[in-house]
mmCIF file of N, CA, C and O in Angstrom:
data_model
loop_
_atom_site.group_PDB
_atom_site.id
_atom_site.type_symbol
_atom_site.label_atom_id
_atom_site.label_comp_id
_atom_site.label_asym_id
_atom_site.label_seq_id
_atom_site.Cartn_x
_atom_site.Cartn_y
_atom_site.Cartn_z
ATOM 1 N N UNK A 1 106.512 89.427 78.711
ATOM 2 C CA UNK A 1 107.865 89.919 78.920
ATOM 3 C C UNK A 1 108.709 88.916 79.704
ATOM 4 O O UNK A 1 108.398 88.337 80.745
ATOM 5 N N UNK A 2 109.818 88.827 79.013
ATOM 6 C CA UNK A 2 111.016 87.835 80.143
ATOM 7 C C UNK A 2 111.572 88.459 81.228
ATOM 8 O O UNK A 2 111.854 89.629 80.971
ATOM 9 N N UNK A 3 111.852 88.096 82.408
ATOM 10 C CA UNK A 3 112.480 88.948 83.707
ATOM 11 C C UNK A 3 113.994 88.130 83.291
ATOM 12 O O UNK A 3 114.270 87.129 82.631
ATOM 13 N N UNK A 4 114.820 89.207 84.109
ATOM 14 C CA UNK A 4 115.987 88.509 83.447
ATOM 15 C C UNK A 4 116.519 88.260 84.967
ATOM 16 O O UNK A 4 116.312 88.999 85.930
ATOM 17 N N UNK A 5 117.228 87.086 84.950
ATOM 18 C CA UNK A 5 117.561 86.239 86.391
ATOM 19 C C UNK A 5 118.375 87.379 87.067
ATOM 20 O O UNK A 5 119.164 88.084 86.437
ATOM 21 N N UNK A 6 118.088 87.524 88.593
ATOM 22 C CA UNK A 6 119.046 88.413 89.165
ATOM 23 C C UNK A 6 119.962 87.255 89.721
ATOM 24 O O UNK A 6 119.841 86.031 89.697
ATOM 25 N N UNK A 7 121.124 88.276 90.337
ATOM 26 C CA UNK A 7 121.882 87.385 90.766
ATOM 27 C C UNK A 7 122.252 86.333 92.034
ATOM 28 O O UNK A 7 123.103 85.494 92.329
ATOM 29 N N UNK A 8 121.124 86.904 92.539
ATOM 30 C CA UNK A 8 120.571 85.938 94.192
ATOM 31 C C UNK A 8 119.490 85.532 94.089
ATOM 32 O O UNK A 8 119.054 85.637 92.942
ATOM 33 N N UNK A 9 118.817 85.089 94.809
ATOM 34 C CA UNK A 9 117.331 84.713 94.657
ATOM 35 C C UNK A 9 116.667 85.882 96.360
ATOM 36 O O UNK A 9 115.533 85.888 96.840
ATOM 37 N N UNK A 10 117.278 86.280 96.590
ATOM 38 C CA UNK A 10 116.454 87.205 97.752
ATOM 39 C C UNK A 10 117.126 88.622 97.516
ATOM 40 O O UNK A 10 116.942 89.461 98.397
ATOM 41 N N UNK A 11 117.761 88.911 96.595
ATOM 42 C CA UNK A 11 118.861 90.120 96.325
ATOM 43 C C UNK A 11 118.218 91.238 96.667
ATOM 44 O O UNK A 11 119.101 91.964 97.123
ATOM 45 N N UNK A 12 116.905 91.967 96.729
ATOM 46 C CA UNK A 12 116.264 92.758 97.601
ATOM 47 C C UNK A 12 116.284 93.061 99.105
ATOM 48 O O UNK A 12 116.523 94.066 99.774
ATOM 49 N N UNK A 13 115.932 91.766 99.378
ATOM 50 C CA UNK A 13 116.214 91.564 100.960
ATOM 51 C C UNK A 13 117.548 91.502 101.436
ATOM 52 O O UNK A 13 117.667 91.994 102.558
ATOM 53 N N UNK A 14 118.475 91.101 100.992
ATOM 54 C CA UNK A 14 119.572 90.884 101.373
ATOM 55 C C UNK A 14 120.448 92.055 101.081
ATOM 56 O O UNK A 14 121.408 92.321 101.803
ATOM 57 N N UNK A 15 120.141 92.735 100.067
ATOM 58 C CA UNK A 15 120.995 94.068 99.721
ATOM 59 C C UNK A 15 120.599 95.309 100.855
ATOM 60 O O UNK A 15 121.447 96.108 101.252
ATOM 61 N N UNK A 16 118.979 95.329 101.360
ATOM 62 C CA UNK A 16 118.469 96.240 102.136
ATOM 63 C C UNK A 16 118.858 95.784 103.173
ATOM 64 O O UNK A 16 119.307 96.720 103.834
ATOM 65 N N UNK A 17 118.992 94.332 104.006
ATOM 66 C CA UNK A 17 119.310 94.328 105.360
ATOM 67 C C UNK A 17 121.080 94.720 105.635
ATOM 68 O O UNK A 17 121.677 94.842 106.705
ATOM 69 N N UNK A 18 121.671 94.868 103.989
ATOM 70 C CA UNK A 18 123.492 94.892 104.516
ATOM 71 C C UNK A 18 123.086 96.675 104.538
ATOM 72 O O UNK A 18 123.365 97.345 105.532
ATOM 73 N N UNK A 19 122.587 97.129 103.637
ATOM 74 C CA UNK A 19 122.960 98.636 103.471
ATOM 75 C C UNK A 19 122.175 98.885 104.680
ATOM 76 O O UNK A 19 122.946 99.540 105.381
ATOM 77 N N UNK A 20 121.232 98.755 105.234
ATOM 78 C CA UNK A 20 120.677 99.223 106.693
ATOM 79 C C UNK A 20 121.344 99.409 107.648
ATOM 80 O O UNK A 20 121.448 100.422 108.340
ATOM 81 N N UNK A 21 122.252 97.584 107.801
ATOM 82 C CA UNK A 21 123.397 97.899 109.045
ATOM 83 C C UNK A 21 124.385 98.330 108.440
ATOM 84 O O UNK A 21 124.901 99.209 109.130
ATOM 85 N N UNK A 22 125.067 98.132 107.260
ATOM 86 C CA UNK A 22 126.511 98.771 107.184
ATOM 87 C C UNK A 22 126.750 99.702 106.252
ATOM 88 O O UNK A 22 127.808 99.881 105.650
ATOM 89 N N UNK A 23 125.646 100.347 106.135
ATOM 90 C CA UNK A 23 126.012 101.732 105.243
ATOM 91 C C UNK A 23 126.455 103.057 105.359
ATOM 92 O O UNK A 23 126.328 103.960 104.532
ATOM 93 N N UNK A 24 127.108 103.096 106.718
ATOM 94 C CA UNK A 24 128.390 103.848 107.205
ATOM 95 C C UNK A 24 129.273 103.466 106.417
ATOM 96 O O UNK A 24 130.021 104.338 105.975
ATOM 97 N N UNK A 25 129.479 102.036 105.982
ATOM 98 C CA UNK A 25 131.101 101.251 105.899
ATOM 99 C C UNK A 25 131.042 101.114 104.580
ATOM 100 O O UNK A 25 132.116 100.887 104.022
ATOM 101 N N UNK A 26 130.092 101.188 103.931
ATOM 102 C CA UNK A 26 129.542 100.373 102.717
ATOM 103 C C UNK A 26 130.154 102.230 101.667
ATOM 104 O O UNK A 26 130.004 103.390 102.050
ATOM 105 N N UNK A 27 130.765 101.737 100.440
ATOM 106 C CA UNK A 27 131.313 102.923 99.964
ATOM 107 C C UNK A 27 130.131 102.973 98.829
ATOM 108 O O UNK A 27 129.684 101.915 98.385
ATOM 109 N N UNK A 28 129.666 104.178 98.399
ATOM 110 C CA UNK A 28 128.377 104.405 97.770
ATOM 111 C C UNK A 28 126.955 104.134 97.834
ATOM 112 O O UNK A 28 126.006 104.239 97.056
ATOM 113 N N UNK A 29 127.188 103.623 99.418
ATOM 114 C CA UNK A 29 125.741 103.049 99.380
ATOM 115 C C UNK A 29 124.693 104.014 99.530
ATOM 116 O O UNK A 29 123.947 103.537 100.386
ATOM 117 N N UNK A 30 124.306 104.963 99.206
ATOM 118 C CA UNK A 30 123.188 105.867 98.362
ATOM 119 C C UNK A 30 122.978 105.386 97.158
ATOM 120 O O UNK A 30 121.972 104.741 96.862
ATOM 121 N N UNK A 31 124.282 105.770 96.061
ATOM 122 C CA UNK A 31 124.220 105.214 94.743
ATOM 123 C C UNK A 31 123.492 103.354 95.207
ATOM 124 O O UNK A 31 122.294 103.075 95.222
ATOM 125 N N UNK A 32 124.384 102.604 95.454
ATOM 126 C CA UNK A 32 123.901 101.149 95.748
ATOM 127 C C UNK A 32 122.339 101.346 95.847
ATOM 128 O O UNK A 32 121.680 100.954 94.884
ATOM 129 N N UNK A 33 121.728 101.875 96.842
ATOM 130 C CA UNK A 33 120.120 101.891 97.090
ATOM 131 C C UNK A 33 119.282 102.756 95.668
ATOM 132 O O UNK A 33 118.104 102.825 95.318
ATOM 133 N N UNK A 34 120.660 103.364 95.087
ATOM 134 C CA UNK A 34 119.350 104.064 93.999
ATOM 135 C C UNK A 34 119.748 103.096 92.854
ATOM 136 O O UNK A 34 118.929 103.217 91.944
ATOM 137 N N UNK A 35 120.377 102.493 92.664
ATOM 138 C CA UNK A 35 120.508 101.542 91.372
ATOM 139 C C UNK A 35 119.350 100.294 91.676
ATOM 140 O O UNK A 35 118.498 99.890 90.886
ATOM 141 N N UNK A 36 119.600 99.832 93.051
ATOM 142 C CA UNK A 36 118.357 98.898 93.369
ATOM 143 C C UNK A 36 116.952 98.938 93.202
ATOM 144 O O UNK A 36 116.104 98.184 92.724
ATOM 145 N N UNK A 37 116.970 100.233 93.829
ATOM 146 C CA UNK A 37 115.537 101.239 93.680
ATOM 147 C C UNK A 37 114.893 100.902 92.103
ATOM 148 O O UNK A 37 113.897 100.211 91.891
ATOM 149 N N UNK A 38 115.826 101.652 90.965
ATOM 150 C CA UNK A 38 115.331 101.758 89.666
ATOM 151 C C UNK A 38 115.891 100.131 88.967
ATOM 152 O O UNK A 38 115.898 99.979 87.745
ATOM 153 N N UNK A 39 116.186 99.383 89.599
ATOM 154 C CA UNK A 39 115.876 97.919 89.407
ATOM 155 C C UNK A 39 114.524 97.238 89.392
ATOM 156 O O UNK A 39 113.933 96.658 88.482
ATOM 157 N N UNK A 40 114.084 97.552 91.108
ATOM 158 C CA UNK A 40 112.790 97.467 91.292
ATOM 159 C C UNK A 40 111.873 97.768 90.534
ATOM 160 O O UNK A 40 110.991 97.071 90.033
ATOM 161 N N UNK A 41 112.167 99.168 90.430
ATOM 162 C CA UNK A 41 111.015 99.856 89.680
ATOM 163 C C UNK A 41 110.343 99.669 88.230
ATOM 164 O O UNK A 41 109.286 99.940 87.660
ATOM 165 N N UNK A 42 111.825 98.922 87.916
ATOM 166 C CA UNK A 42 111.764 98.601 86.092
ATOM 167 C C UNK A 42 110.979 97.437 86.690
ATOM 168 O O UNK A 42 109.831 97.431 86.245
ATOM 169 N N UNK A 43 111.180 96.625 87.399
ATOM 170 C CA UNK A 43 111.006 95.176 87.014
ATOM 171 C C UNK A 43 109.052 95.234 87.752
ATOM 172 O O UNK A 43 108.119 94.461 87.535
ATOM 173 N N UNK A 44 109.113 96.316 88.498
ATOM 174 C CA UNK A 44 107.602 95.922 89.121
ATOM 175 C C UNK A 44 106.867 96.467 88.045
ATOM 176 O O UNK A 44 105.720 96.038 87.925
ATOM 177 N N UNK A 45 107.435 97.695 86.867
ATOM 178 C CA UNK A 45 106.420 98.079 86.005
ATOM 179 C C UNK A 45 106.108 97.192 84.986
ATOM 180 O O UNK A 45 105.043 97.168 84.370
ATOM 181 N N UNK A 46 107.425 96.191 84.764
ATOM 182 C CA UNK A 46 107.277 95.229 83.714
ATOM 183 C C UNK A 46 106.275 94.058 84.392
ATOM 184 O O UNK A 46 105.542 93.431 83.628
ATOM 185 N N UNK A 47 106.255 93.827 85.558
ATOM 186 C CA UNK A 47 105.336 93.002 86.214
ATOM 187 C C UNK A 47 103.771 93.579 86.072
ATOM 188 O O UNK A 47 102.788 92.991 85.620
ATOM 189 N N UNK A 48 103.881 94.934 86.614
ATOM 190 C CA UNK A 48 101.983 95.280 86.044
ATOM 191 C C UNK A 48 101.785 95.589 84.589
ATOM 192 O O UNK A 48 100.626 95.683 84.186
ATOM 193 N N UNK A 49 102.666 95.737 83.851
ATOM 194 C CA UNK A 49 102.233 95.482 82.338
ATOM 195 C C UNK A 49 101.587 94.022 81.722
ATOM 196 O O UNK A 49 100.683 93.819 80.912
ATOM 197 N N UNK A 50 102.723 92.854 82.699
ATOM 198 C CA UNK A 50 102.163 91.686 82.105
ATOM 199 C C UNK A 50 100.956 91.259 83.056
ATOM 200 O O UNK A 50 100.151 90.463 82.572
ATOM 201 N N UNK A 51 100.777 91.643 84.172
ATOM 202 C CA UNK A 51 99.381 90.946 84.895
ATOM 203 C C UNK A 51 98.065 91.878 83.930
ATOM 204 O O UNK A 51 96.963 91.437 83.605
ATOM 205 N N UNK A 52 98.515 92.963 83.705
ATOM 206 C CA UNK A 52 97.628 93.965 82.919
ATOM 207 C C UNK A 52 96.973 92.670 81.919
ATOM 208 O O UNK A 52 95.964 91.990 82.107
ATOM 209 N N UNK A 53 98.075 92.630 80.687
ATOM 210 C CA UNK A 53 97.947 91.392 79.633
ATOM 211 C C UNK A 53 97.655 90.888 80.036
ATOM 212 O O UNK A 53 96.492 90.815 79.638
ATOM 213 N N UNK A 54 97.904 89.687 81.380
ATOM 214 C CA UNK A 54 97.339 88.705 81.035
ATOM 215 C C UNK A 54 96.029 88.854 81.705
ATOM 216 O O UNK A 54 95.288 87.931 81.367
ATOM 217 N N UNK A 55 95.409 89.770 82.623
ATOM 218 C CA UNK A 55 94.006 90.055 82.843
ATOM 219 C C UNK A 55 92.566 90.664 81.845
ATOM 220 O O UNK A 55 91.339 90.645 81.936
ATOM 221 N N UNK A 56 93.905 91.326 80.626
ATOM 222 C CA UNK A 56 92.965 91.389 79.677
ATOM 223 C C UNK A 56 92.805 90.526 78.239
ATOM 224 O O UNK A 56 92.158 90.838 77.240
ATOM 225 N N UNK A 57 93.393 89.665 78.420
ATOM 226 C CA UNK A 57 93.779 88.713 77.123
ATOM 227 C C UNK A 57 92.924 87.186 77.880
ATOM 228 O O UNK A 57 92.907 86.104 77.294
ATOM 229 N N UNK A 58 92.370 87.389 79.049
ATOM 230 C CA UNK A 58 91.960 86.493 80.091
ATOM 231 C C UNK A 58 92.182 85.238 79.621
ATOM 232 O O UNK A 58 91.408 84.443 79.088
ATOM 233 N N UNK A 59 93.961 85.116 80.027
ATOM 234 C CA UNK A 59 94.308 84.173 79.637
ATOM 235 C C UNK A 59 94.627 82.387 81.604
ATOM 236 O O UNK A 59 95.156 82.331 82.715
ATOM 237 N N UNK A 60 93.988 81.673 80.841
ATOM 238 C CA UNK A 60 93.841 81.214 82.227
ATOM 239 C C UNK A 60 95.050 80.355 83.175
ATOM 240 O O UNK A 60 94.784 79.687 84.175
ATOM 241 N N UNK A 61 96.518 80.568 82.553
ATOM 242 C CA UNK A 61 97.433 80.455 83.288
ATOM 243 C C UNK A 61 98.734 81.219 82.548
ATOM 244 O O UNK A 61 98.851 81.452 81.345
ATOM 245 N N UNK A 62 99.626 81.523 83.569
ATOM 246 C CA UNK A 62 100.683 82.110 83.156
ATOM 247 C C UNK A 62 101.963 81.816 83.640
ATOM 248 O O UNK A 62 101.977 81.553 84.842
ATOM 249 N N UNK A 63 103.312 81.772 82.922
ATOM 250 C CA UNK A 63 104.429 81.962 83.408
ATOM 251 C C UNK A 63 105.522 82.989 83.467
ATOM 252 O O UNK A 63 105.808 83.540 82.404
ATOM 253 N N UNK A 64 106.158 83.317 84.523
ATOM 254 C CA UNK A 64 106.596 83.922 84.560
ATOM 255 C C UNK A 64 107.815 83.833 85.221
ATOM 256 O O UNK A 64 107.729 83.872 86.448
ATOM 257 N N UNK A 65 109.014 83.714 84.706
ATOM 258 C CA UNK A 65 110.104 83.217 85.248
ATOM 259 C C UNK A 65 111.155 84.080 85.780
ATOM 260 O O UNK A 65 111.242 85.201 85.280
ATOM 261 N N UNK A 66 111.826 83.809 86.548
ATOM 262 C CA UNK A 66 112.870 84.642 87.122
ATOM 263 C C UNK A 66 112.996 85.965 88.065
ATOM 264 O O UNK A 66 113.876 86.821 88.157
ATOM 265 N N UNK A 67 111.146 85.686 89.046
ATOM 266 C CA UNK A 67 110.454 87.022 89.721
ATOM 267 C C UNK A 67 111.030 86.316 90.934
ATOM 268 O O UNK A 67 111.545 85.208 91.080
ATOM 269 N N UNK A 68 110.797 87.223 91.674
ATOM 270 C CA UNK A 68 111.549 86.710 93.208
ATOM 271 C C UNK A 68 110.158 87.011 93.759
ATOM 272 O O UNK A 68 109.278 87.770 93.353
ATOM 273 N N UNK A 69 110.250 85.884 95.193
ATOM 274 C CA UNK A 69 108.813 85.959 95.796
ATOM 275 C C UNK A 69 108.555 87.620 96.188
ATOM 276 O O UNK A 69 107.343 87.825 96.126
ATOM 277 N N UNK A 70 109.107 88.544 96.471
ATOM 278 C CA UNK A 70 108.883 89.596 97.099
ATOM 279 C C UNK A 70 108.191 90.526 96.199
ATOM 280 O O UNK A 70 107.261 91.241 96.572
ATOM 281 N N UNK A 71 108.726 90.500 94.853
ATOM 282 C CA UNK A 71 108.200 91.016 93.358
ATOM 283 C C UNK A 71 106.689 90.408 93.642
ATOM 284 O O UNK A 71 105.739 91.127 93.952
ATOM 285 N N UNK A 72 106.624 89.213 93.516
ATOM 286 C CA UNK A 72 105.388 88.609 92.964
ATOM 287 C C UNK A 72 104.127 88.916 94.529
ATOM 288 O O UNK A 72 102.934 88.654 94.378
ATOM 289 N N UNK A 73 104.621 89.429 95.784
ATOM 290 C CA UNK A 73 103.729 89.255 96.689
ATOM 291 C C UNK A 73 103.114 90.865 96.806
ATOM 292 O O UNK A 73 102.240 91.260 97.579
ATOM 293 N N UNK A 74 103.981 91.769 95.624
ATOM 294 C CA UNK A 74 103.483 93.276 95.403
ATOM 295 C C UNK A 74 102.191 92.972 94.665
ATOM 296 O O UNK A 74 101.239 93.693 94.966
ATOM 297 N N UNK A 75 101.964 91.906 93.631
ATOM 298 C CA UNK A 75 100.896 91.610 93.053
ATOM 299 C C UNK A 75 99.819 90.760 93.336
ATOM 300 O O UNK A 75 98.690 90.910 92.869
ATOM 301 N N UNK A 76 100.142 89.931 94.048
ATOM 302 C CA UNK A 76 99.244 88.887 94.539
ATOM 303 C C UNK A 76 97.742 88.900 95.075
ATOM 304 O O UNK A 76 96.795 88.153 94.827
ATOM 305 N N UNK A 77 97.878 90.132 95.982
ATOM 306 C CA UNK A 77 96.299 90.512 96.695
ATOM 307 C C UNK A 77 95.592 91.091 95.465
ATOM 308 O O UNK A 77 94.414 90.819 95.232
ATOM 309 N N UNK A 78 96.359 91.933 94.641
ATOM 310 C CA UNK A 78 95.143 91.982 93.595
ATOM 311 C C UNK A 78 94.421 91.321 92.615
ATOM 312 O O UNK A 78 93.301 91.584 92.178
ATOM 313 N N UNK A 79 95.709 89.829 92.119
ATOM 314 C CA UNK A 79 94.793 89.117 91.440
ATOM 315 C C UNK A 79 93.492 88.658 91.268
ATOM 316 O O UNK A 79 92.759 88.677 90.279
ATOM 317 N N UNK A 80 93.295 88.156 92.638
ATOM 318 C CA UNK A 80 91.547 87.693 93.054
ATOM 319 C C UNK A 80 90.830 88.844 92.487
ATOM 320 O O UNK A 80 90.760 89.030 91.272
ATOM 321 N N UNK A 81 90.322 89.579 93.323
ATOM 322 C CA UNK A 81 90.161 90.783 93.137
ATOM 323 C C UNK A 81 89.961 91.294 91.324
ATOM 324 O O UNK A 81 88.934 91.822 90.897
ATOM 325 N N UNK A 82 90.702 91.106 90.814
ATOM 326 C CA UNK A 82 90.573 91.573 89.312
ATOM 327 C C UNK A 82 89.760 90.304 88.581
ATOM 328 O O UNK A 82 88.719 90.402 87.931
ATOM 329 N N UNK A 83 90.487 89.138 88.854
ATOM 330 C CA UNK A 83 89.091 87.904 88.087
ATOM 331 C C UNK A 83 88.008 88.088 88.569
ATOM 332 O O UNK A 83 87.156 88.155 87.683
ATOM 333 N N UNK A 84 87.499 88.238 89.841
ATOM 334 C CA UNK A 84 86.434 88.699 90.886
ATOM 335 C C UNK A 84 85.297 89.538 89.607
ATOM 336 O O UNK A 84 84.378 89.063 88.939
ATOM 337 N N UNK A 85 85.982 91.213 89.683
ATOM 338 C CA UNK A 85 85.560 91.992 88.859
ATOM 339 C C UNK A 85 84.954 91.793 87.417
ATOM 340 O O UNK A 85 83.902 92.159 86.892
ATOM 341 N N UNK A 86 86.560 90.722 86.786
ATOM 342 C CA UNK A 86 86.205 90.545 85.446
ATOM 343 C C UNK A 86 84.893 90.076 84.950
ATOM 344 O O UNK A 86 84.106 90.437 84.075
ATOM 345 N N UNK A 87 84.983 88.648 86.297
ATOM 346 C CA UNK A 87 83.423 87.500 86.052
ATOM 347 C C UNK A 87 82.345 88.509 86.539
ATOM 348 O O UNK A 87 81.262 88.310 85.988
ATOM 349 N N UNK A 88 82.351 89.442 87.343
ATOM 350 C CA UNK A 88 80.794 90.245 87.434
ATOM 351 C C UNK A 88 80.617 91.053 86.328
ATOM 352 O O UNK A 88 79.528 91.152 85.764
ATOM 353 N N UNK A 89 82.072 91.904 85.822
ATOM 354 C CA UNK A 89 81.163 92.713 84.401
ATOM 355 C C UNK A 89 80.716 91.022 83.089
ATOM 356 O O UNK A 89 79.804 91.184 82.279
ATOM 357 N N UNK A 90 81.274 90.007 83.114
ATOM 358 C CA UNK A 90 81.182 89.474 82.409
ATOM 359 C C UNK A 90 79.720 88.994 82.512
ATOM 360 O O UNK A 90 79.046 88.775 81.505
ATOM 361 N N UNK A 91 79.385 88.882 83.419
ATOM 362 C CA UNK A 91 78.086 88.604 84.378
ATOM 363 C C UNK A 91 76.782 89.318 83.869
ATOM 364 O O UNK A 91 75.693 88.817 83.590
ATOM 365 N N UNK A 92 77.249 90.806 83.819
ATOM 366 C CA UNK A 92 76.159 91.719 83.819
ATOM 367 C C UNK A 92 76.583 92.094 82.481
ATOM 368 O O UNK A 92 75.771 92.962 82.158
ATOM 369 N N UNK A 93 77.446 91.919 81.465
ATOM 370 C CA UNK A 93 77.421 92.087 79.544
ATOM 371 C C UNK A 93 76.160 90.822 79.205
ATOM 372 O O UNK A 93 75.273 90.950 78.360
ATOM 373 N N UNK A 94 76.363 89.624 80.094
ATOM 374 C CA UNK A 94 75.339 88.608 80.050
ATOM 375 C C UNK A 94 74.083 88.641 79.983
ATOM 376 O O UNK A 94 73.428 88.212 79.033
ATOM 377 N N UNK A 95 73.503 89.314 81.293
ATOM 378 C CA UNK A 95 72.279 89.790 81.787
ATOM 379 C C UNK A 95 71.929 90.913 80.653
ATOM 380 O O UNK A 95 70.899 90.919 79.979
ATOM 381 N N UNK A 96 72.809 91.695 80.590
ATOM 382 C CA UNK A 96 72.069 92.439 79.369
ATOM 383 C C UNK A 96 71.698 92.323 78.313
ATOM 384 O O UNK A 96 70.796 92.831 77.647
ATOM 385 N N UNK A 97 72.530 91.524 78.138
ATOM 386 C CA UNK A 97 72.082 90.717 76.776
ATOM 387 C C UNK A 97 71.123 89.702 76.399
ATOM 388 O O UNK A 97 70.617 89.520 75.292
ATOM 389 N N UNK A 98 70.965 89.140 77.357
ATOM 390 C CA UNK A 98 69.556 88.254 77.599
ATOM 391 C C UNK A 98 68.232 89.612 77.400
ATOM 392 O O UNK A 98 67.362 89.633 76.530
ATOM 393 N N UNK A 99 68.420 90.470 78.322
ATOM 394 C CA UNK A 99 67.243 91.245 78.298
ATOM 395 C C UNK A 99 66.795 91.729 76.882
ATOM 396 O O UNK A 99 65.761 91.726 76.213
ATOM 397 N N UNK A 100 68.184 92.178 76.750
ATOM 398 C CA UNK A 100 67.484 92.790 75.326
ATOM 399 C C UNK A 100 67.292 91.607 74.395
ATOM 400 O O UNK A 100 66.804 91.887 73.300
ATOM 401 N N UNK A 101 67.483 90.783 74.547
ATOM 402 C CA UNK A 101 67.279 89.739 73.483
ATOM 403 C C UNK A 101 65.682 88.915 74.196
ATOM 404 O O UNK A 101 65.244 88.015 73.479
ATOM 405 N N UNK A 102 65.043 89.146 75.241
ATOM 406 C CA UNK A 102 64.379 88.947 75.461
ATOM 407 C C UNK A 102 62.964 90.347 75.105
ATOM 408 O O UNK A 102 61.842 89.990 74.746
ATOM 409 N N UNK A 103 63.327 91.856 75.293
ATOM 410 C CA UNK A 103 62.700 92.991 74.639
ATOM 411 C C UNK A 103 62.239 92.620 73.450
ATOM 412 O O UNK A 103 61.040 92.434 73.241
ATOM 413 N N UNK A 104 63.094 92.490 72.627
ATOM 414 C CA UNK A 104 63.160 91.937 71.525
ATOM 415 C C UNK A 104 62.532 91.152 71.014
ATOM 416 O O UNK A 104 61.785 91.593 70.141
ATOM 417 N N UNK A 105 62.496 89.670 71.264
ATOM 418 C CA UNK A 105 61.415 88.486 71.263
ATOM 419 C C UNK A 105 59.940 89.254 71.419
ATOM 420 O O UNK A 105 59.022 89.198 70.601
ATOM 421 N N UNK A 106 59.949 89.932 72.588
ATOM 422 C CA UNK A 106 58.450 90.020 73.346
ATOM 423 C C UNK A 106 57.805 90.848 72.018
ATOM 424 O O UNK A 106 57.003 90.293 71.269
ATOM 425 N N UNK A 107 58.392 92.676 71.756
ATOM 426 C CA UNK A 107 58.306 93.202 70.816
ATOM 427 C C UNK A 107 57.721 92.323 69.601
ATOM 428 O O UNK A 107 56.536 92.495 69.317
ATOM 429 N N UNK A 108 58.454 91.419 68.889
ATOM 430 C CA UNK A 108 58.277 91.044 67.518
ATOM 431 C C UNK A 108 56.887 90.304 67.882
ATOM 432 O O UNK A 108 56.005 90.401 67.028
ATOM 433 N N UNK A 109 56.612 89.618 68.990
ATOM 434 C CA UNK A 109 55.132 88.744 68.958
ATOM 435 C C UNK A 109 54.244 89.858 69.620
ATOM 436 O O UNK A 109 53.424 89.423 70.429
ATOM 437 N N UNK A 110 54.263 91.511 69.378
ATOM 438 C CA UNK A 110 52.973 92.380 69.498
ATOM 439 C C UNK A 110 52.725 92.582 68.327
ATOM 440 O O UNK A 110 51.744 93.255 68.011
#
């Protein structure tokens, strides 16, 4: 999926620290925080759809353009963590497969 460029490069941070202090002054800023909100929300689900893909397509690099560091640090601790996982079931589809392919061998020479 393409992210489509926002219009700051910190526009999260910077929209939450004005509406924090000046959202007495600030006219709609409820609406303002809920349009941001379901900004976020689109863009972090489109973000675990593609780490999804690319963790199951185990593809070994990716790009992804136009995420702001704050997007990308919602995902980050889990990456490890999921290759981690992947290489142990990949590990133990291995081991099993040796065994039985070793059952097997032993079987045919009784």
């Amino acid at each position: 999926p393409v992210f489509t460029q926002l219009p700051a490069e910190h526009i999260f941070e910077i929209a939450n620290i004005i509406l924090d202090v000046t959202s007495e002054s600030v006219k709609n800023a409820d609406q303002v925080r809920s349009v941001l909100r379901e900004i976020w929300d689109i863009r972090q689900s489109k973000l675990r759809r593609s780490v999804d893909a690319f963790i199951q397509g185990e593809y070994l690099h990716a790009k992804i353009n136009h995420l702001q560091q704050i997007e990308l640090s919602t995902v980050r601790p889990i990456l490890p963590q999921a290759f981690d996982q992947m290489h142990r079931l990949k590990e133990s589809e291995g081991a099993a497969t040796r065994r039985a392919s070793v059952s097997l061998n032993s079987s045919a020479l009784m």
